[in-house]
Tab-separated table of C-alpha atoms in Angstrom:
chain	number	residue	atom	x	y	z
A	1	MET	CA	-13.575	-17.863	-0.018
A	2	LYS	CA	-11.997	-16.992	2.839
A	3	ILE	CA	-10.638	-13.419	3.658
A	4	VAL	CA	-8.314	-12.445	6.145
A	5	PHE	CA	-7.145	-8.623	7.151
A	6	LEU	CA	-4.170	-9.037	9.086
A	7	ASP	CA	-3.966	-5.464	10.323
A	8	ALA	CA	-7.216	-4.178	10.388
A	9	ILE	CA	-6.806	-1.770	13.113
A	10	SER	CA	-5.262	0.481	10.573
A	11	MET	CA	-8.976	0.814	8.948
A	12	GLY	CA	-10.381	2.491	12.227
A	13	ASP	CA	-13.767	2.751	12.339
A	14	ALA	CA	-14.628	2.183	8.604
A	15	SER	CA	-17.220	-0.198	7.708
A	16	LEU	CA	-15.810	-3.301	5.823
A	17	GLU	CA	-19.355	-4.532	5.336
A	18	GLU	CA	-18.940	-4.598	1.622
A	19	MET	CA	-15.762	-6.863	1.699
A	20	ALA	CA	-17.549	-9.128	3.943
A	21	ALA	CA	-20.260	-9.696	1.562
A	22	LEU	CA	-17.758	-11.032	-0.841
A	23	GLY	CA	-16.630	-14.359	1.547
A	24	GLN	CA	-15.930	-15.408	4.957
A	25	LEU	CA	-14.080	-12.432	6.315
A	26	THR	CA	-11.517	-12.702	9.361
A	27	CYS	CA	-10.293	-9.447	10.527
A	28	TYR	CA	-7.281	-9.074	12.862
A	29	PRO	CA	-6.405	-5.911	14.547
A	30	SER	CA	-2.985	-6.539	14.495
A	31	SER	CA	-0.361	-9.469	13.453
A	32	THR	CA	3.165	-10.523	14.051
A	33	ALA	CA	5.136	-12.190	11.580
A	34	GLN	CA	4.611	-15.164	12.996
A	35	GLU	CA	0.973	-14.643	13.513
A	36	ALA	CA	0.598	-13.573	9.828
A	37	ARG	CA	2.030	-17.054	8.661
A	38	GLU	CA	-0.378	-18.713	10.894
A	39	ARG	CA	-3.586	-16.984	9.827
A	40	VAL	CA	-2.826	-16.790	6.019
A	41	HIS	CA	-2.472	-20.582	5.945
A	42	ASP	CA	-5.689	-21.344	4.222
A	43	ALA	CA	-6.924	-17.742	3.131
A	44	ASP	CA	-7.727	-17.120	-0.222
A	45	VAL	CA	-7.193	-13.753	-0.190
A	46	ALA	CA	-4.842	-11.466	2.409
A	47	CYS	CA	-5.507	-7.633	3.014
A	48	LEU	CA	-2.609	-5.844	5.198
A	49	ASN	CA	-1.372	-2.537	5.477
A	50	LYS	CA	1.958	-2.964	7.003
A	51	VAL	CA	2.599	-6.386	7.208
A	52	VAL	CA	5.512	-7.971	5.334
A	53	VAL	CA	5.206	-9.913	2.498
A	54	ASP	CA	8.229	-12.376	1.972
A	55	GLN	CA	9.232	-15.892	1.244
A	56	ALA	CA	8.225	-17.313	4.788
A	57	PHE	CA	4.868	-15.546	4.386
A	58	LEU	CA	4.003	-17.079	0.941
A	59	ASP	CA	5.761	-20.233	2.032
A	60	ALA	CA	2.757	-20.377	4.840
A	61	ALA	CA	0.040	-19.797	2.190
A	62	PRO	CA	-0.452	-22.433	-0.156
A	63	LYS	CA	-4.163	-21.440	-1.077
A	64	LEU	CA	-3.399	-17.700	-1.392
A	65	LYS	CA	-4.559	-16.034	-4.758
A	66	LEU	CA	-4.357	-12.406	-4.135
A	67	ILE	CA	-2.847	-9.597	-1.734
A	68	CYS	CA	-4.596	-6.655	-1.292
A	69	GLU	CA	-2.721	-3.875	0.251
A	70	ALA	CA	-4.521	-1.385	2.173
A	71	GLY	CA	-3.068	1.661	0.566
A	72	THR	CA	-0.941	2.904	-1.960
A	73	GLY	CA	2.692	1.987	-1.302
A	74	ILE	CA	3.661	-1.697	-1.908
A	75	ASN	CA	7.161	-1.411	-0.489
A	76	ASN	CA	6.226	-3.899	2.368
A	77	ILE	CA	5.315	-6.940	-0.175
A	78	ASP	CA	7.917	-8.859	-2.359
A	79	VAL	CA	5.828	-8.212	-5.815
A	80	LYS	CA	8.420	-9.794	-7.932
A	81	LEU	CA	8.181	-13.271	-5.735
A	82	CYS	CA	4.543	-12.887	-5.481
A	83	GLU	CA	4.599	-13.094	-9.435
A	84	GLU	CA	6.882	-16.000	-9.327
A	85	ARG	CA	4.420	-17.696	-7.337
A	86	GLY	CA	0.898	-16.954	-9.112
A	87	VAL	CA	-0.312	-14.337	-6.263
A	88	ALA	CA	-2.204	-11.251	-7.404
A	89	VAL	CA	-0.856	-7.910	-5.884
A	90	ARG	CA	-3.532	-5.192	-5.712
A	91	ASN	CA	-3.094	-1.457	-4.040
A	92	VAL	CA	-5.456	1.260	-3.707
A	93	ALA	CA	-4.387	4.486	-5.709
A	94	ALA	CA	-5.579	8.000	-5.156
A	95	TYR	CA	-8.133	7.286	-2.654
A	96	SER	CA	-6.335	9.666	0.006
A	97	THR	CA	-5.415	12.457	-2.574
A	98	ASP	CA	-7.594	14.807	-0.992
A	99	SER	CA	-7.014	13.593	2.436
A	100	VAL	CA	-3.208	13.976	2.034
A	101	ALA	CA	-3.187	17.210	0.084
A	102	GLN	CA	-5.283	18.825	3.234
A	103	ILE	CA	-2.767	18.112	6.045
A	104	ALA	CA	0.258	19.161	3.815
A	105	TRP	CA	-1.410	22.516	3.307
A	106	MET	CA	-2.478	22.125	7.391
A	107	HIS	CA	1.330	21.855	7.786
A	108	ILE	CA	2.210	24.341	5.809
A	109	LEU	CA	-0.398	26.975	7.071
A	110	ASN	CA	0.629	25.958	10.568
A	111	LEU	CA	4.395	26.520	9.823
A	112	LEU	CA	3.775	29.795	7.504
A	113	GLY	CA	1.562	31.176	10.168
A	114	ARG	CA	2.868	30.386	13.545
A	115	ALA	CA	-0.275	28.945	14.592
A	116	PHE	CA	0.769	26.869	17.682
A	117	HIS	CA	3.240	29.577	18.707
A	118	TYR	CA	0.373	31.891	18.767
A	119	SER	CA	-2.132	29.237	20.638
A	120	GLU	CA	0.735	28.909	23.246
A	121	PHE	CA	1.138	32.585	23.348
A	122	VAL	CA	-2.087	33.194	24.846
A	123	ARG	CA	-2.668	30.264	26.528
A	124	SER	CA	0.444	30.956	28.527
A	125	GLY	CA	-0.691	34.144	29.578
A	126	ALA	CA	2.011	36.217	27.714
A	127	TYR	CA	-0.682	37.757	25.875
A	128	SER	CA	-2.658	39.034	28.716
A	129	ARG	CA	0.706	40.183	30.127
A	130	ASN	CA	1.540	42.081	26.771
A	131	PRO	CA	1.948	45.411	26.690
A	132	VAL	CA	0.029	45.776	23.292
A	133	HIS	CA	-2.838	43.877	21.486
A	134	VAL	CA	-0.705	41.904	19.081
A	135	ASP	CA	2.605	39.641	19.481
A	136	TYR	CA	4.466	42.336	17.562
A	137	ALA	CA	7.724	39.736	18.080
A	138	HIS	CA	6.620	37.100	16.015
A	139	PRO	CA	5.029	38.135	12.580
A	140	PHE	CA	4.114	35.398	10.316
A	141	THR	CA	4.338	35.099	6.647
A	142	GLU	CA	1.913	35.214	3.701
A	143	ALA	CA	1.916	32.574	1.184
A	144	ARG	CA	1.033	34.858	-1.855
A	145	GLY	CA	4.237	35.729	-4.104
A	146	LYS	CA	6.280	32.829	-2.677
A	147	THR	CA	7.713	29.953	-4.481
A	148	LEU	CA	6.319	26.448	-3.867
A	149	GLY	CA	8.490	23.509	-4.492
A	150	ILE	CA	7.104	20.024	-4.954
A	151	VAL	CA	9.269	16.753	-4.973
A	152	GLY	CA	7.132	14.404	-6.884
A	153	MET	CA	4.480	15.850	-9.268
A	154	GLY	CA	1.646	12.815	-9.255
A	155	ALA	CA	-1.862	13.440	-8.264
A	156	ILE	CA	-1.366	14.431	-4.722
A	157	GLY	CA	1.490	17.017	-5.809
A	158	GLN	CA	-0.855	18.311	-8.320
A	159	ARG	CA	-3.612	19.000	-5.789
A	160	VAL	CA	-0.914	20.593	-3.341
A	161	ALA	CA	0.131	22.755	-6.225
A	162	ALA	CA	-3.406	23.646	-7.251
A	163	ILE	CA	-3.927	24.751	-3.754
A	164	GLY	CA	-0.721	26.784	-3.778
A	165	LYS	CA	-1.903	28.857	-7.137
A	166	ALA	CA	-5.032	29.409	-5.488
A	167	PHE	CA	-2.967	30.975	-2.643
A	168	GLY	CA	-0.724	33.061	-5.211
A	169	MET	CA	2.188	31.075	-5.214
A	170	ALA	CA	4.586	30.367	-7.820
A	171	VAL	CA	4.713	26.407	-8.536
A	172	ILE	CA	7.643	24.542	-9.701
A	173	TYR	CA	8.637	20.634	-9.022
A	174	TYR	CA	11.280	18.034	-9.140
A	175	SER	CA	10.264	14.954	-10.861
A	176	THR	CA	12.123	11.828	-9.006
A	177	SER	CA	11.595	9.826	-11.568
A	178	GLY	CA	13.284	11.963	-14.265
A	179	THR	CA	10.341	11.944	-16.647
A	180	GLY	CA	8.436	15.360	-15.751
A	181	HIS	CA	4.652	14.554	-17.175
A	182	CYS	CA	2.969	17.746	-15.966
A	183	LYS	CA	3.397	20.389	-18.102
A	184	GLU	CA	1.161	22.833	-16.220
A	185	TYR	CA	4.136	23.881	-13.980
A	186	PRO	CA	7.871	24.006	-14.803
A	187	SER	CA	9.982	20.615	-13.832
A	188	VAL	CA	13.525	21.910	-12.073
A	189	PRO	CA	16.682	19.982	-11.341
A	190	LEU	CA	16.506	19.329	-7.233
A	191	GLU	CA	19.291	21.871	-7.028
A	192	GLU	CA	17.450	24.705	-8.240
A	193	LEU	CA	14.388	23.805	-6.422
A	194	LEU	CA	16.002	23.676	-3.100
A	195	ALA	CA	17.843	26.852	-3.831
A	196	LYS	CA	14.569	28.811	-5.315
A	197	ALA	CA	11.681	27.310	-2.763
A	198	ASP	CA	10.213	28.916	0.147
A	199	VAL	CA	8.251	26.015	0.866
A	200	ILE	CA	9.404	22.698	-0.236
A	201	THR	CA	6.602	19.342	0.337
A	202	ILE	CA	7.306	16.138	-0.656
A	203	HIS	CA	4.644	13.713	-2.480
A	204	ALA	CA	7.281	10.703	-3.710
A	205	PRO	CA	7.068	7.317	-3.488
A	206	PHE	CA	10.172	5.695	-1.180
A	207	ASN	CA	12.347	3.895	-3.891
A	208	GLU	CA	16.029	3.852	-5.244
A	209	HIS	CA	15.623	7.302	-6.669
A	210	THR	CA	14.049	8.936	-3.276
A	211	ALA	CA	15.854	6.851	-0.354
A	212	GLY	CA	17.758	9.650	0.895
A	213	LEU	CA	16.985	12.154	-1.563
A	214	ILE	CA	17.122	15.236	0.764
A	215	GLY	CA	19.948	15.030	3.266
A	216	TYR	CA	22.311	17.587	5.174
A	217	GLU	CA	24.097	19.114	2.084
A	218	GLU	CA	20.670	19.423	0.514
A	219	LEU	CA	19.261	20.906	3.443
A	220	ARG	CA	22.111	23.714	3.455
A	221	GLN	CA	21.011	24.621	-0.030
A	222	MET	CA	17.614	25.732	1.188
A	223	LYS	CA	16.909	29.555	2.038
A	224	ARG	CA	17.114	29.926	5.846
A	225	SER	CA	13.775	31.217	5.588
A	226	ALA	CA	11.948	28.131	3.766
A	227	ILE	CA	10.050	25.346	5.201
A	228	LEU	CA	9.970	21.462	4.260
A	229	VAL	CA	6.780	19.363	4.799
A	230	ASN	CA	7.350	15.678	4.376
A	231	THR	CA	3.722	13.503	3.909
A	232	GLY	CA	5.233	11.461	1.189
A	233	ARG	CA	7.301	8.401	2.767
A	234	GLY	CA	9.912	8.404	5.806
A	235	GLY	CA	13.680	7.799	4.521
A	236	ILE	CA	13.152	10.875	1.620
A	237	ALA	CA	14.574	13.288	4.231
A	238	ASP	CA	17.307	12.108	6.054
A	239	GLU	CA	15.814	12.482	9.917
A	240	ALA	CA	19.269	12.806	11.704
A	241	ASP	CA	20.420	15.167	9.224
A	242	LEU	CA	16.911	17.246	9.228
A	243	ALA	CA	17.388	17.351	13.152
A	244	ARG	CA	20.991	19.000	12.639
A	245	ALA	CA	19.940	21.018	10.133
A	246	LEU	CA	16.981	22.646	12.518
A	247	ASP	CA	18.786	23.079	15.126
A	248	GLU	CA	21.234	25.310	13.260
A	249	GLY	CA	18.773	27.255	11.990
A	250	LEU	CA	19.696	26.011	8.422
A	251	LEU	CA	15.675	26.438	7.286
A	252	ARG	CA	12.950	27.981	9.148
A	253	GLY	CA	10.591	25.065	10.466
A	254	ALA	CA	9.661	21.753	9.064
A	255	ALA	CA	6.524	19.431	9.517
A	256	LEU	CA	6.679	15.490	9.109
A	257	ASP	CA	3.886	13.051	8.841
A	258	VAL	CA	5.981	9.796	8.090
A	259	TYR	CA	9.192	8.357	9.549
A	260	VAL	CA	11.916	5.483	8.785
A	261	LYS	CA	10.480	3.740	11.993
A	262	GLU	CA	6.413	3.957	12.507
A	263	PRO	CA	5.796	4.728	15.135
A	264	LEU	CA	8.655	7.251	15.675
A	265	PRO	CA	10.889	5.800	18.487
A	266	LEU	CA	11.693	7.934	21.448
A	267	ASP	CA	15.315	7.851	20.668
A	268	SER	CA	15.083	9.692	17.436
A	269	PRO	CA	16.756	12.526	16.956
A	270	LEU	CA	13.495	14.063	16.062
A	271	MET	CA	12.514	13.890	19.562
A	272	HIS	CA	15.417	15.957	21.122
A	273	LEU	CA	15.734	18.925	19.419
A	274	GLN	CA	17.357	21.834	20.932
A	275	HIS	CA	14.646	23.947	19.227
A	276	PRO	CA	11.665	21.676	19.007
A	277	GLU	CA	9.462	24.937	18.159
A	278	ARG	CA	10.823	24.769	14.829
A	279	LEU	CA	9.372	21.276	13.892
A	280	ILE	CA	5.563	19.828	13.840
A	281	LEU	CA	5.159	16.116	13.745
A	282	SER	CA	2.004	14.611	13.187
A	283	PRO	CA	1.233	10.677	13.414
A	284	HIS	CA	1.328	9.491	9.955
A	285	ILE	CA	-2.191	10.583	9.610
A	286	ALA	CA	-2.496	12.229	6.281
A	287	TRP	CA	-4.380	9.421	4.651
A	288	TYR	CA	-6.727	8.648	7.704
A	289	SER	CA	-9.733	10.668	6.812
A	290	GLN	CA	-13.019	9.258	7.450
A	291	GLU	CA	-13.744	9.875	3.646
A	292	ALA	CA	-10.511	8.671	2.400
A	293	ARG	CA	-11.131	5.207	4.551
A	294	ALA	CA	-14.339	4.699	3.400
A	295	ARG	CA	-13.061	4.999	-0.379
A	296	LEU	CA	-10.255	2.484	0.584
A	297	ALA	CA	-12.467	0.148	2.013
A	298	HIS	CA	-14.569	0.033	-0.838
A	299	GLU	CA	-11.904	-0.466	-3.579
A	300	MET	CA	-10.383	-3.436	-1.711
A	301	ALA	CA	-13.668	-4.879	-1.870
A	302	GLU	CA	-13.836	-3.744	-5.582
A	303	ASN	CA	-10.318	-5.360	-6.041
A	304	ILE	CA	-11.271	-8.249	-4.785
A	305	ARG	CA	-14.679	-8.484	-7.093
A	306	GLN	CA	-12.861	-7.750	-10.170
A	307	PHE	CA	-10.173	-10.111	-9.129
A	308	PHE	CA	-12.753	-13.255	-8.697
A	309	LYS	CA	-15.258	-11.830	-11.468
């Protein structure tokens, strides 16, 4: 069995030995669309993270039986066409729940606690010149007693909610699918969540229900003291609208880990704010803990093993 990993650089230093034991594994750090078509021509299994699987890809892979997504989201794969061609698609769910929840809360606490401001205040020498022993001009905000609004209450959303509850926050959520399966917390319309929440955090997939879900008009409905965090998918919160809203002071701050185009282009409006101190950016890292990647590598190997069992 021939297995090709077309963008293995995404796995970093995670061990792929378990996968290699299942067949002839060839890893490429990255692949252009043309390179991917060339490299998959005689493969039985294609492993990939962001490589696009379309008709041209499948036409170039007559022996392909299985596509393993190195992650949860499969919006880079034409699943319907794969079904028509008899090519199975397997992703990995829940491997990054703890990792993403931790980064989401890192951003929430940094925004509420002004972590980056305080560090710069001391490093710049401003604290040394301060007349008193505290930065009295920039107090931080406690989480207790505030309302945490979660967009998308899946496994990650529920983990983030549990942490918020431990901090003494009230939790509400908006179901992007309209089902509202989680009964532990109140499910509310988006407009109510925007108006009530002090912290809004996005944990939803990108699809027809969530594309552009939070634009300028939605941002206007938020409290000016509220913060927005997106570790879900880029494009759920409109980037240009968010940049405008932050500069206009429509919300206190925001943090993003995901973007419409990744890596984030230098000409993105997010890179040219008049008030950059209101925005924290991280490089799509929430899923990338050492432990999460180890779980991902194991589950990908298990998907291959079970498919050919």
